[in-house]
Amino acid sequence: MKQVIAIPTSNNCLCQHFGHCEKFAVFQVEDKVIQGETYITPPPHQPGVLPIWLASKGVTHVIAGGIGHKAIALFHDKGIQVFTGAGEVPAKMLIEDFVNGSLKTGSNSCDH
């Protein structure tokens, strides 16, 4: 099964504030193997824009620290699964944990 996972980053680590990241690390995963990795610059932050934009890029999953409830609802409307409360570690470490089934998540730190 092909998956496209987006992780909001700053300095190549997970950015705890989803809407204010520098770039998104986007990983293509198939059969638990990382097939590709790209970094893309998001459009300017506006409510509701990022879920639509990431969906247009074929994203199937999002790994985030803190993310607003409206954004989560928009992702779910697009069929995109969201994992919140991930730690502020390198994106590559998060995707490896995701692929291995050991991704650690916690509470959503965003109050939007």
CSV table of C-alpha atoms in Angstrom, one decimal:
chain,number,residue,atom,x,y,z
A,1,MET,CA,0.0,0.0,0.0
A,2,LYS,CA,1.4,3.4,-1.0
A,3,GLN,CA,1.4,6.1,1.6
A,4,VAL,CA,2.5,9.7,1.4
A,5,ILE,CA,3.3,11.2,4.8
A,6,ALA,CA,3.8,14.9,5.5
A,7,ILE,CA,5.7,16.2,8.5
A,8,PRO,CA,5.8,20.0,9.3
A,9,THR,CA,9.5,20.9,9.9
A,10,SER,CA,11.8,23.7,11.0
A,11,ASN,CA,15.5,23.0,10.7
A,12,ASN,CA,14.7,19.5,9.5
A,13,CYS,CA,13.0,18.7,12.9
A,14,LEU,CA,9.3,18.5,13.6
A,15,CYS,CA,7.8,21.9,14.0
A,16,GLN,CA,5.5,21.9,17.1
A,17,HIS,CA,3.3,24.6,15.5
A,18,PHE,CA,1.8,23.0,12.4
A,19,GLY,CA,0.7,26.2,10.6
A,20,HIS,CA,4.1,28.0,11.1
A,21,CYS,CA,6.5,25.4,9.7
A,22,GLU,CA,9.3,26.3,7.3
A,23,LYS,CA,8.8,23.3,5.1
A,24,PHE,CA,7.0,20.0,5.0
A,25,ALA,CA,9.0,16.8,4.7
A,26,VAL,CA,7.1,14.5,2.5
A,27,PHE,CA,7.9,10.8,2.4
A,28,GLN,CA,6.7,8.2,0.0
A,29,VAL,CA,6.3,4.8,1.6
A,30,GLU,CA,5.3,1.6,0.0
A,31,ASP,CA,5.2,-1.8,1.8
A,32,LYS,CA,7.0,-0.3,4.8
A,33,VAL,CA,9.9,0.9,2.7
A,34,ILE,CA,10.7,4.6,2.3
A,35,GLN,CA,10.7,5.2,-1.5
A,36,GLY,CA,11.3,8.9,-1.6
A,37,GLU,CA,11.8,12.1,0.4
A,38,THR,CA,11.2,15.7,-0.6
A,39,TYR,CA,10.9,19.0,1.2
A,40,ILE,CA,8.3,21.5,0.0
A,41,THR,CA,7.6,25.1,1.1
A,42,PRO,CA,4.0,25.7,2.1
A,43,PRO,CA,1.9,28.6,1.0
A,44,PRO,CA,1.4,31.4,3.4
A,45,HIS,CA,-0.6,30.3,6.5
A,46,GLN,CA,-4.3,31.0,6.3
A,47,PRO,CA,-7.0,29.0,8.1
A,48,GLY,CA,-7.9,25.9,6.2
A,49,VAL,CA,-5.3,26.3,3.4
A,50,LEU,CA,-2.7,23.7,4.4
A,51,PRO,CA,-5.1,20.6,4.6
A,52,ILE,CA,-6.4,21.4,1.1
A,53,TRP,CA,-2.8,22.1,-0.2
A,54,LEU,CA,-1.4,18.9,1.3
A,55,ALA,CA,-4.3,16.8,0.0
A,56,SER,CA,-3.6,18.2,-3.5
A,57,LYS,CA,0.0,16.8,-3.1
A,58,GLY,CA,-1.4,13.3,-2.5
A,59,VAL,CA,-0.7,13.2,1.2
A,60,THR,CA,-2.4,10.3,3.0
A,61,HIS,CA,-1.0,10.8,6.6
A,62,VAL,CA,0.2,13.8,8.7
A,63,ILE,CA,2.5,13.5,11.7
A,64,ALA,CA,2.4,16.7,13.8
A,65,GLY,CA,3.1,18.0,17.2
A,66,GLY,CA,0.4,20.6,17.8
A,67,ILE,CA,-2.3,21.2,15.2
A,68,GLY,CA,-5.7,23.0,15.3
A,69,HIS,CA,-8.9,21.0,15.6
A,70,LYS,CA,-10.3,22.6,12.5
A,71,ALA,CA,-7.3,21.5,10.5
A,72,ILE,CA,-7.7,18.0,11.8
A,73,ALA,CA,-11.3,18.0,10.8
A,74,LEU,CA,-10.4,19.2,7.3
A,75,PHE,CA,-7.8,16.5,7.0
A,76,HIS,CA,-10.3,13.8,8.1
A,77,ASP,CA,-12.8,15.2,5.5
A,78,LYS,CA,-10.1,14.5,2.8
A,79,GLY,CA,-9.5,11.0,4.2
A,80,ILE,CA,-6.1,11.9,5.6
A,81,GLN,CA,-5.1,10.3,8.9
A,82,VAL,CA,-3.5,12.7,11.5
A,83,PHE,CA,-1.1,11.7,14.3
A,84,THR,CA,-0.6,14.4,16.9
A,85,GLY,CA,1.7,15.0,19.9
A,86,ALA,CA,4.9,13.8,18.1
A,87,GLY,CA,8.2,14.9,19.5
A,88,GLU,CA,10.4,17.6,18.2
A,89,VAL,CA,13.0,15.3,16.6
A,90,PRO,CA,14.3,15.0,13.0
A,91,ALA,CA,11.7,14.2,10.5
A,92,LYS,CA,13.7,11.2,9.3
A,93,MET,CA,13.5,9.7,12.7
A,94,LEU,CA,9.7,10.1,12.8
A,95,ILE,CA,9.2,8.5,9.5
A,96,GLU,CA,11.4,5.6,10.4
A,97,ASP,CA,9.4,5.1,13.6
A,98,PHE,CA,6.2,5.4,11.6
A,99,VAL,CA,7.3,2.7,9.1
A,100,ASN,CA,8.5,0.4,12.0
A,101,GLY,CA,5.2,0.8,13.9
A,102,SER,CA,6.9,2.5,16.8
A,103,LEU,CA,5.8,6.2,16.3
A,104,LYS,CA,5.3,7.8,19.7
A,105,THR,CA,2.5,10.4,19.9
A,106,GLY,CA,0.9,12.2,22.8
A,107,SER,CA,-1.6,14.9,23.5
A,108,ASN,CA,-2.2,17.7,20.9
A,109,SER,CA,-0.5,20.8,22.2
A,110,CYS,CA,-2.5,23.2,20.1
A,111,ASP,CA,-5.5,25.0,21.4
A,112,HIS,CA,-6.9,26.4,18.1
